mmCIF file of C-alpha atoms and ligand atoms in Angstrom:
data_model
loop_
_atom_site.group_PDB
_atom_site.id
_atom_site.type_symbol
_atom_site.label_atom_id
_atom_site.label_comp_id
_atom_site.label_asym_id
_atom_site.label_seq_id
_atom_site.Cartn_x
_atom_site.Cartn_y
_atom_site.Cartn_z
ATOM 1 C CA MET A 17 -35.947 -16.043 -154.353
ATOM 2 C CA THR A 18 -34.117 -19.240 -155.350
ATOM 3 C CA TYR A 19 -35.298 -21.376 -158.235
ATOM 4 C CA GLN A 20 -34.852 -25.060 -159.085
ATOM 5 C CA TYR A 21 -35.363 -24.814 -162.852
ATOM 6 C CA LEU A 22 -34.299 -21.335 -163.678
ATOM 7 C CA THR A 23 -30.977 -19.571 -163.395
ATOM 8 C CA LYS A 24 -30.523 -15.890 -163.741
ATOM 9 C CA SER A 25 -27.744 -13.374 -163.857
ATOM 10 C CA ARG A 26 -27.657 -9.592 -164.052
ATOM 11 C CA ASN A 27 -25.406 -7.185 -165.880
ATOM 12 C CA GLY A 28 -26.384 -3.717 -164.881
ATOM 13 C CA ALA A 29 -30.077 -3.362 -165.669
ATOM 14 C CA VAL A 30 -30.162 -6.282 -167.896
ATOM 15 C CA GLU A 31 -31.596 -9.472 -166.497
ATOM 16 C CA TYR A 32 -30.576 -12.783 -168.138
ATOM 17 C CA LEU A 33 -32.943 -15.735 -167.474
ATOM 18 C CA THR A 34 -32.060 -19.290 -168.450
ATOM 19 C CA LEU A 35 -34.575 -22.221 -168.420
ATOM 20 C CA ASN A 36 -32.437 -24.801 -166.830
ATOM 21 C CA ARG A 37 -33.769 -28.424 -167.353
ATOM 22 C CA PRO A 38 -31.510 -29.349 -170.289
ATOM 23 C CA ASP A 39 -31.960 -33.077 -169.778
ATOM 24 C CA VAL A 40 -35.583 -32.709 -171.008
ATOM 25 C CA ARG A 41 -34.749 -29.881 -173.318
ATOM 26 C CA ASN A 42 -36.087 -27.277 -170.913
ATOM 27 C CA ALA A 43 -39.606 -28.652 -171.067
ATOM 28 C CA PHE A 44 -41.978 -27.037 -168.554
ATOM 29 C CA ASN A 45 -44.049 -28.804 -165.923
ATOM 30 C CA GLU A 46 -46.135 -27.188 -163.232
ATOM 31 C CA HIS A 47 -43.074 -26.239 -161.115
ATOM 32 C CA VAL A 48 -41.314 -24.506 -164.008
ATOM 33 C CA ILE A 49 -44.493 -22.638 -164.776
ATOM 34 C CA ALA A 50 -44.846 -21.547 -161.074
ATOM 35 C CA GLU A 51 -41.186 -20.342 -161.040
ATOM 36 C CA LEU A 52 -41.627 -18.480 -164.298
ATOM 37 C CA ALA A 53 -44.690 -16.727 -162.957
ATOM 38 C CA ALA A 54 -42.928 -15.766 -159.693
ATOM 39 C CA TRP A 55 -39.880 -14.523 -161.854
ATOM 40 C CA ALA A 56 -42.172 -12.350 -163.937
ATOM 41 C CA ALA A 57 -43.764 -10.800 -160.869
ATOM 42 C CA ASP A 58 -40.302 -10.054 -159.525
ATOM 43 C CA VAL A 59 -39.180 -8.511 -162.779
ATOM 44 C CA ARG A 60 -42.277 -6.249 -162.799
ATOM 45 C CA GLU A 61 -41.442 -5.045 -159.319
ATOM 46 C CA GLN A 62 -37.941 -4.345 -160.122
ATOM 47 C CA ALA A 63 -38.686 -2.747 -163.452
ATOM 48 C CA ALA A 64 -40.962 -0.376 -161.430
ATOM 49 C CA GLY A 65 -37.952 0.638 -159.373
ATOM 50 C CA GLY A 66 -35.756 1.133 -162.462
ATOM 51 C CA LYS A 67 -33.565 -1.866 -161.486
ATOM 52 C CA ILE A 68 -34.395 -3.894 -164.579
ATOM 53 C CA ARG A 69 -34.629 -2.314 -168.008
ATOM 54 C CA VAL A 70 -34.270 -5.298 -170.392
ATOM 55 C CA VAL A 71 -34.785 -9.122 -170.025
ATOM 56 C CA VAL A 72 -33.169 -11.835 -172.136
ATOM 57 C CA ILE A 73 -34.743 -15.302 -172.021
ATOM 58 C CA GLY A 74 -32.670 -18.323 -173.142
ATOM 59 C CA GLY A 75 -32.407 -21.993 -172.518
ATOM 60 C CA ALA A 76 -29.618 -24.199 -171.184
ATOM 61 C CA GLY A 77 -28.040 -26.765 -173.386
ATOM 62 C CA LYS A 78 -28.736 -27.525 -177.041
ATOM 63 C CA VAL A 79 -32.397 -26.564 -177.219
ATOM 64 C CA PHE A 80 -34.166 -23.385 -176.120
ATOM 65 C CA CYS A 81 -37.416 -25.073 -175.066
ATOM 66 C CA ALA A 82 -39.191 -28.247 -176.133
ATOM 67 C CA GLY A 83 -42.609 -26.937 -174.784
ATOM 68 C CA ALA A 84 -44.789 -28.506 -172.171
ATOM 69 C CA ASP A 85 -43.341 -31.558 -170.392
ATOM 70 C CA VAL A 86 -45.059 -34.547 -172.136
ATOM 71 C CA THR A 87 -44.563 -36.810 -169.061
ATOM 72 C CA TRP A 88 -46.294 -34.220 -166.809
ATOM 73 C CA MET A 89 -49.125 -33.696 -169.297
ATOM 74 C CA SER A 90 -49.748 -37.408 -169.659
ATOM 75 C CA GLN A 91 -50.062 -37.715 -165.863
ATOM 76 C CA THR A 92 -52.776 -35.141 -165.827
ATOM 77 C CA ILE A 93 -55.281 -37.955 -166.559
ATOM 78 C CA ARG A 94 -55.193 -38.499 -162.771
ATOM 79 C CA TYR A 95 -56.484 -34.927 -162.267
ATOM 80 C CA THR A 96 -60.061 -33.929 -161.787
ATOM 81 C CA GLU A 97 -61.567 -31.598 -164.487
ATOM 82 C CA ALA A 98 -61.245 -28.772 -161.955
ATOM 83 C CA GLU A 99 -57.609 -29.534 -161.278
ATOM 84 C CA ASN A 100 -56.799 -29.656 -164.977
ATOM 85 C CA LEU A 101 -58.547 -26.362 -165.466
ATOM 86 C CA ARG A 102 -56.625 -24.721 -162.621
ATOM 87 C CA ASP A 103 -53.325 -26.160 -164.060
ATOM 88 C CA ALA A 104 -54.033 -24.844 -167.484
ATOM 89 C CA SER A 105 -55.116 -21.421 -166.150
ATOM 90 C CA ALA A 106 -51.790 -21.225 -164.288
ATOM 91 C CA MET A 107 -49.977 -21.873 -167.573
ATOM 92 C CA SER A 108 -52.091 -19.315 -169.302
ATOM 93 C CA ALA A 109 -51.382 -16.697 -166.543
ATOM 94 C CA MET A 110 -47.671 -17.277 -166.767
ATOM 95 C CA PHE A 111 -47.557 -16.556 -170.526
ATOM 96 C CA ALA A 112 -49.623 -13.480 -169.925
ATOM 97 C CA ALA A 113 -47.363 -12.210 -167.171
ATOM 98 C CA ILE A 114 -44.319 -12.448 -169.424
ATOM 99 C CA ASP A 115 -46.271 -10.991 -172.397
ATOM 100 C CA LEU A 116 -47.241 -7.910 -170.266
ATOM 101 C CA LEU A 117 -43.909 -7.061 -168.758
ATOM 102 C CA PRO A 118 -43.211 -3.350 -169.025
ATOM 103 C CA VAL A 119 -39.646 -3.975 -170.080
ATOM 104 C CA PRO A 120 -38.537 -5.322 -173.473
ATOM 105 C CA VAL A 121 -38.102 -9.063 -173.518
ATOM 106 C CA VAL A 122 -35.557 -10.669 -175.921
ATOM 107 C CA GLY A 123 -35.722 -14.332 -176.784
ATOM 108 C CA ARG A 124 -32.509 -16.109 -177.529
ATOM 109 C CA ILE A 125 -33.320 -19.268 -179.424
ATOM 110 C CA GLN A 126 -30.908 -22.122 -180.222
ATOM 111 C CA GLY A 127 -31.849 -25.714 -181.313
ATOM 112 C CA ALA A 128 -35.658 -25.668 -181.183
ATOM 113 C CA ALA A 129 -38.615 -23.844 -179.809
ATOM 114 C CA LEU A 130 -41.657 -26.277 -180.095
ATOM 115 C CA GLY A 131 -45.206 -26.177 -178.725
ATOM 116 C CA GLY A 132 -45.081 -23.916 -175.628
ATOM 117 C CA GLY A 133 -41.479 -23.124 -176.474
ATOM 118 C CA ALA A 134 -42.756 -21.460 -179.587
ATOM 119 C CA GLY A 135 -45.319 -19.859 -177.313
ATOM 120 C CA LEU A 136 -42.531 -18.574 -175.081
ATOM 121 C CA ALA A 137 -40.883 -17.046 -178.278
ATOM 122 C CA ALA A 138 -44.223 -15.389 -179.077
ATOM 123 C CA VAL A 139 -44.435 -13.539 -175.756
ATOM 124 C CA CYS A 140 -41.008 -12.036 -176.420
ATOM 125 C CA ASP A 141 -40.767 -8.625 -177.940
ATOM 126 C CA VAL A 142 -37.739 -9.572 -180.046
ATOM 127 C CA VAL A 143 -36.645 -12.964 -180.893
ATOM 128 C CA VAL A 144 -33.181 -13.814 -182.218
ATOM 129 C CA ALA A 145 -32.718 -17.394 -183.540
ATOM 130 C CA GLU A 146 -29.716 -19.270 -184.689
ATOM 131 C CA ASP A 147 -30.112 -20.251 -188.370
ATOM 132 C CA GLY A 148 -30.416 -24.026 -187.618
ATOM 133 C CA ALA A 149 -33.221 -23.633 -185.069
ATOM 134 C CA LEU A 150 -36.466 -25.471 -185.545
ATOM 135 C CA PHE A 151 -39.882 -24.020 -184.691
ATOM 136 C CA GLY A 152 -43.327 -25.645 -184.524
ATOM 137 C CA PHE A 153 -46.813 -25.631 -183.066
ATOM 138 C CA THR A 154 -46.511 -29.313 -182.730
ATOM 139 C CA GLU A 155 -49.378 -30.014 -180.311
ATOM 140 C CA VAL A 156 -51.723 -31.696 -182.805
ATOM 141 C CA LYS A 157 -48.992 -34.365 -183.466
ATOM 142 C CA LEU A 158 -49.495 -35.318 -179.852
ATOM 143 C CA GLY A 159 -53.321 -35.292 -179.922
ATOM 144 C CA ILE A 160 -53.579 -31.931 -178.075
ATOM 145 C CA LEU A 161 -53.756 -28.363 -179.361
ATOM 146 C CA PRO A 162 -51.918 -25.002 -179.102
ATOM 147 C CA ALA A 163 -54.566 -23.405 -176.750
ATOM 148 C CA VAL A 164 -53.181 -21.122 -174.081
ATOM 149 C CA ILE A 165 -50.293 -19.967 -176.451
ATOM 150 C CA SER A 166 -52.768 -19.137 -179.275
ATOM 151 C CA PRO A 167 -53.551 -15.543 -178.352
ATOM 152 C CA PHE A 168 -49.817 -14.699 -178.250
ATOM 153 C CA ALA A 169 -48.891 -16.780 -181.280
ATOM 154 C CA LEU A 170 -51.793 -15.314 -183.301
ATOM 155 C CA ALA A 171 -50.775 -11.751 -182.410
ATOM 156 C CA LYS A 172 -47.447 -12.490 -183.899
ATOM 157 C CA ILE A 173 -48.066 -14.844 -186.953
ATOM 158 C CA GLY A 174 -51.589 -13.916 -187.883
ATOM 159 C CA ARG A 175 -54.571 -16.180 -188.955
ATOM 160 C CA SER A 176 -53.226 -17.491 -192.280
ATOM 161 C CA ALA A 177 -49.996 -18.923 -190.885
ATOM 162 C CA ALA A 178 -51.823 -20.101 -187.754
ATOM 163 C CA ARG A 179 -54.222 -22.119 -189.964
ATOM 164 C CA GLU A 180 -51.410 -23.875 -191.694
ATOM 165 C CA LEU A 181 -49.017 -24.318 -188.681
ATOM 166 C CA PHE A 182 -51.480 -24.994 -185.836
ATOM 167 C CA LEU A 183 -53.315 -27.623 -187.983
ATOM 168 C CA THR A 184 -50.366 -29.404 -189.570
ATOM 169 C CA GLY A 185 -48.225 -29.367 -186.473
ATOM 170 C CA ALA A 186 -45.280 -29.163 -188.910
ATOM 171 C CA ARG A 187 -41.834 -28.079 -187.836
ATOM 172 C CA PHE A 188 -40.437 -25.061 -189.639
ATOM 173 C CA SER A 189 -37.079 -23.253 -190.071
ATOM 174 C CA ALA A 190 -35.859 -20.122 -188.394
ATOM 175 C CA ALA A 191 -36.056 -18.359 -191.856
ATOM 176 C CA ARG A 192 -39.772 -19.244 -192.134
ATOM 177 C CA ALA A 193 -40.399 -18.206 -188.493
ATOM 178 C CA ARG A 194 -38.829 -14.815 -189.436
ATOM 179 C CA GLU A 195 -41.090 -14.553 -192.492
ATOM 180 C CA ILE A 196 -44.195 -15.006 -190.477
ATOM 181 C CA GLY A 197 -43.186 -12.559 -187.659
ATOM 182 C CA LEU A 198 -42.309 -15.007 -184.889
ATOM 183 C CA VAL A 199 -38.610 -14.288 -185.127
ATOM 184 C CA HIS A 200 -36.880 -10.945 -185.909
ATOM 185 C CA ALA A 201 -33.342 -11.888 -186.652
ATOM 186 C CA VAL A 202 -31.705 -15.132 -187.875
ATOM 187 C CA VAL A 203 -27.973 -15.455 -187.397
ATOM 188 C CA PRO A 204 -25.268 -18.235 -187.466
ATOM 189 C CA ALA A 205 -24.944 -19.855 -184.022
ATOM 190 C CA ALA A 206 -21.639 -18.194 -183.333
ATOM 191 C CA GLY A 207 -23.270 -14.795 -183.828
ATOM 192 C CA LEU A 208 -26.272 -15.303 -181.573
ATOM 193 C CA ASP A 209 -24.998 -13.576 -178.327
ATOM 194 C CA ALA A 210 -23.703 -10.614 -180.328
ATOM 195 C CA GLU A 211 -27.079 -10.113 -182.094
ATOM 196 C CA VAL A 212 -28.856 -10.409 -178.730
ATOM 197 C CA GLU A 213 -26.530 -7.811 -177.295
ATOM 198 C CA ARG A 214 -27.126 -5.524 -180.279
ATOM 199 C CA TYR A 215 -30.842 -5.433 -179.397
ATOM 200 C CA VAL A 216 -30.083 -5.057 -175.670
ATOM 201 C CA GLN A 217 -28.005 -1.871 -176.420
ATOM 202 C CA GLU A 218 -30.737 -0.461 -178.639
ATOM 203 C CA PHE A 219 -33.131 -0.838 -175.699
ATOM 204 C CA LEU A 220 -30.712 0.675 -173.170
ATOM 205 C CA ALA A 221 -30.200 3.712 -175.467
ATOM 206 C CA SER A 222 -34.035 4.293 -175.437
ATOM 207 C CA ALA A 223 -36.144 5.710 -172.566
ATOM 208 C CA PRO A 224 -37.532 3.056 -170.219
ATOM 209 C CA GLY A 225 -40.780 4.884 -169.564
ATOM 210 C CA ALA A 226 -41.277 5.513 -173.305
ATOM 211 C CA ILE A 227 -40.558 1.911 -174.132
ATOM 212 C CA ALA A 228 -43.136 0.693 -171.469
ATOM 213 C CA ALA A 229 -45.710 3.162 -172.895
ATOM 214 C CA ALA A 230 -45.149 2.058 -176.480
ATOM 215 C CA LYS A 231 -45.347 -1.639 -175.461
ATOM 216 C CA ALA A 232 -48.603 -0.898 -173.664
ATOM 217 C CA LEU A 233 -49.989 0.990 -176.582
ATOM 218 C CA ILE A 234 -49.669 -1.813 -179.177
ATOM 219 C CA PRO A 235 -52.464 -4.065 -177.922
ATOM 220 C CA ILE A 236 -54.721 -1.137 -177.050
ATOM 221 C CA VAL A 237 -54.472 0.250 -180.630
ATOM 222 C CA SER A 238 -54.335 -3.059 -182.475
ATOM 223 C CA GLY A 239 -57.594 -4.056 -184.098
ATOM 224 C CA ARG A 240 -59.405 -0.864 -182.884
ATOM 225 C CA PRO A 241 -61.243 1.234 -185.519
ATOM 226 C CA LEU A 242 -59.196 4.298 -186.399
ATOM 227 C CA ALA A 243 -61.736 6.751 -184.915
ATOM 228 C CA GLU A 244 -61.474 5.003 -181.468
ATOM 229 C CA ALA A 245 -57.685 4.827 -181.768
ATOM 230 C CA MET A 246 -57.077 8.485 -182.512
ATOM 231 C CA PRO A 247 -57.965 10.014 -179.186
ATOM 232 C CA ILE A 248 -56.029 7.295 -177.370
ATOM 233 C CA THR A 249 -52.918 7.863 -179.471
ATOM 234 C CA ALA A 250 -53.216 11.645 -179.110
ATOM 235 C CA ALA A 251 -53.529 11.367 -175.363
ATOM 236 C CA ALA A 252 -50.486 9.045 -175.306
ATOM 237 C CA ILE A 253 -48.098 11.439 -177.073
ATOM 238 C CA ALA A 254 -49.515 14.415 -175.259
ATOM 239 C CA ALA A 255 -48.650 12.813 -171.942
ATOM 240 C CA ARG A 256 -45.250 11.608 -172.925
ATOM 241 C CA ARG A 257 -43.969 14.821 -174.477
ATOM 242 C CA VAL A 258 -44.460 16.837 -171.271
ATOM 243 C CA SER A 259 -43.161 14.128 -169.082
ATOM 244 C CA ALA A 260 -39.833 14.433 -167.343
ATOM 245 C CA GLU A 261 -38.426 11.675 -169.571
ATOM 246 C CA GLY A 262 -39.839 13.161 -172.729
ATOM 247 C CA GLN A 263 -38.509 16.605 -171.946
ATOM 248 C CA GLU A 264 -35.112 15.176 -171.202
ATOM 249 C CA GLY A 265 -34.946 13.223 -174.457
ATOM 250 C CA LEU A 266 -36.141 16.129 -176.630
ATOM 251 C CA ARG A 267 -33.644 18.573 -174.806
ATOM 252 C CA ALA A 268 -30.794 16.109 -175.051
ATOM 253 C CA PHE A 269 -31.299 15.896 -178.793
ATOM 254 C CA LEU A 270 -31.331 19.693 -179.196
ATOM 255 C CA GLU A 271 -28.279 20.010 -176.939
ATOM 256 C CA LYS A 272 -26.396 17.385 -178.897
ATOM 257 C CA ARG A 273 -25.753 15.234 -175.779
ATOM 258 C CA PRO A 274 -26.844 11.662 -174.713
ATOM 259 C CA PRO A 275 -29.991 11.588 -172.625
ATOM 260 C CA GLY A 276 -29.790 10.684 -168.881
ATOM 261 C CA TRP A 277 -30.948 7.113 -169.368
ATOM 262 C CA SER A 278 -28.247 6.335 -171.931
ATOM 263 C CA PRO A 279 -25.545 3.862 -170.863
ATOM 264 C CA ARG A 280 -22.983 6.417 -172.146
ATOM 265 C CA VAL A 281 -24.109 8.748 -169.338
ATOM 266 C CA LEU A 282 -24.804 6.158 -166.663
ATOM 267 C CA ASN A 283 -21.407 4.494 -167.131
ATOM 268 C CA THR A 284 -19.534 7.804 -166.721
ATOM 269 C CA GLU A 285 -19.208 8.550 -162.949
ATOM 270 C CA ASP A 286 -18.338 12.148 -163.345
ATOM 271 C CA THR A 287 -21.167 12.910 -165.723
ATOM 272 C CA LYS A 288 -24.289 14.416 -163.986
ATOM 273 C CA VAL A 289 -27.126 11.987 -164.418
ATOM 274 C CA THR A 290 -30.456 13.534 -165.050
ATOM 275 C CA LYS A 291 -33.200 11.956 -163.092
ATOM 276 C CA VAL A 292 -36.047 10.716 -165.240
ATOM 277 C CA ASP A 293 -39.451 9.346 -164.387
HETATM 278 N N1 COA B 28 -41.423 -33.201 -172.599
HETATM 279 C C1 COA B 28 -40.783 -34.122 -171.959
HETATM 280 N N2 COA B 28 -39.591 -34.620 -172.263
HETATM 281 C C2 COA B 28 -38.985 -34.195 -173.390
HETATM 282 C C3 COA B 28 -39.672 -33.213 -174.220
HETATM 283 C C4 COA B 28 -40.932 -32.701 -173.783
HETATM 284 N N3 COA B 28 -41.622 -31.804 -174.447
HETATM 285 N N4 COA B 28 -38.911 -32.980 -175.248
HETATM 286 C C5 COA B 28 -37.827 -33.783 -175.076
HETATM 287 N N5 COA B 28 -37.923 -34.479 -173.982
HETATM 288 C C6 COA B 28 -36.922 -35.495 -173.447
HETATM 289 C C7 COA B 28 -36.836 -36.691 -174.322
HETATM 290 O O1 COA B 28 -37.942 -37.615 -173.998
HETATM 291 C C8 COA B 28 -35.505 -37.203 -174.003
HETATM 292 O O2 COA B 28 -35.537 -37.935 -172.791
HETATM 293 P P1 COA B 28 -34.692 -39.229 -172.535
HETATM 294 O O3 COA B 28 -33.240 -38.731 -172.502
HETATM 295 O O4 COA B 28 -35.113 -39.731 -171.172
HETATM 296 O O5 COA B 28 -34.927 -40.129 -173.674
HETATM 297 C C9 COA B 28 -34.698 -35.985 -173.797
HETATM 298 O O6 COA B 28 -35.549 -34.940 -173.491
HETATM 299 C C10 COA B 28 -33.894 -35.569 -174.910
HETATM 300 O O7 COA B 28 -34.681 -35.522 -176.087
HETATM 301 P P2 COA B 28 -34.181 -35.947 -177.518
HETATM 302 O O8 COA B 28 -35.367 -35.991 -178.451
HETATM 303 O O9 COA B 28 -33.337 -37.076 -177.496
HETATM 304 O O10 COA B 28 -33.296 -34.646 -177.872
HETATM 305 P P3 COA B 28 -32.901 -33.873 -179.192
HETATM 306 O O11 COA B 28 -31.919 -32.908 -178.858
HETATM 307 O O12 COA B 28 -32.462 -34.935 -180.154
HETATM 308 O O13 COA B 28 -34.226 -33.251 -179.829
HETATM 309 C C11 COA B 28 -36.260 -31.946 -179.526
HETATM 310 C C12 COA B 28 -34.808 -32.138 -179.169
HETATM 311 C C13 COA B 28 -36.689 -30.823 -178.830
HETATM 312 C C14 COA B 28 -36.230 -31.522 -181.035
HETATM 313 C C15 COA B 28 -37.062 -33.206 -179.417
HETATM 314 O O14 COA B 28 -36.885 -33.650 -178.072
HETATM 315 C C16 COA B 28 -38.566 -33.022 -179.594
HETATM 316 O O15 COA B 28 -39.053 -33.010 -180.703
HETATM 317 N N6 COA B 28 -39.318 -32.962 -178.453
HETATM 318 C C17 COA B 28 -40.766 -32.870 -178.458
HETATM 319 C C18 COA B 28 -41.180 -31.408 -178.681
HETATM 320 C C19 COA B 28 -42.668 -31.278 -178.714
HETATM 321 O O16 COA B 28 -43.350 -31.769 -179.608
HETATM 322 N N7 COA B 28 -43.209 -30.437 -177.797
HETATM 323 C C20 COA B 28 -44.525 -30.076 -177.817
HETATM 324 C C21 COA B 28 -45.072 -30.432 -176.421
HETATM 325 S S1 COA B 28 -46.758 -29.906 -176.264
#
């Protein structure tokens, strides 16, 4: 599939996606949203075949993402209520599709992540930001609200920070974003790619099926009473430890060798690669 507003490249099993509308600071309109949704569906399919194990999302130019395209949103006055609802639902589904990807998603943030851009950061598993980056749930400053991004933002920053930041619309630093759980690492701009790669290597050294299971478990267990969570968590580990991947990982540790999914094994042609599920 070819995209107008996205560019992507691949290094082994790592997919690098770049939002590519730098003239409007990578703001997204209905076309960008449709492309992101199609891309997420493609990643899901390729992840199932083992072709993609990690995704990195970044933005072209000086800013990661300025959120929803204000010009596009102002034009929605011409839409019927049903059309507006359909449009907003498509945006909501796009965020959910990225949030639910079975592979780890790393956000690479330079410049700013505002409004829906902060929402995009919230659907990443790990966010690495340059120390000068600005964040903000700025919607109320424009007379709108952070609606479709709120489930994802709340899951990261919690109610207290949301009450301050959704209601003021204030911009805040990368350091503050890290403090409230939206960002995981803050580094000087020159070190952004190296820090992203450090996370990518951590993910590649871990078992893809185990990562997907751990990622899926978080929303299932989160907020559940302990008594309900316990049988779910017991079933999850019971299934994993007898899986081919679980057995390979446990054996590899005991045999003091890298497991089959490790880049150290996959990059060595003459090393027998153990097939994992
Ligand atoms: N939608 C549409 N266009 C946008 C945009 C958005 N969300 N954000 C920026 N742009 C456009 C600007 O209108 C400007 O267009 P122009 O060149 O035709 O004047 C261009 O992108 C560059 O913006 P500028 O503000 O000059 O860039 P900057 O690098 O100095 O600042 C930002 C970047 C992101 C900090 C700033 O553009 C900004 O605050 N944008 C609004 C973000 C926002 O509140 N988003 C929430 C939307 S719900």
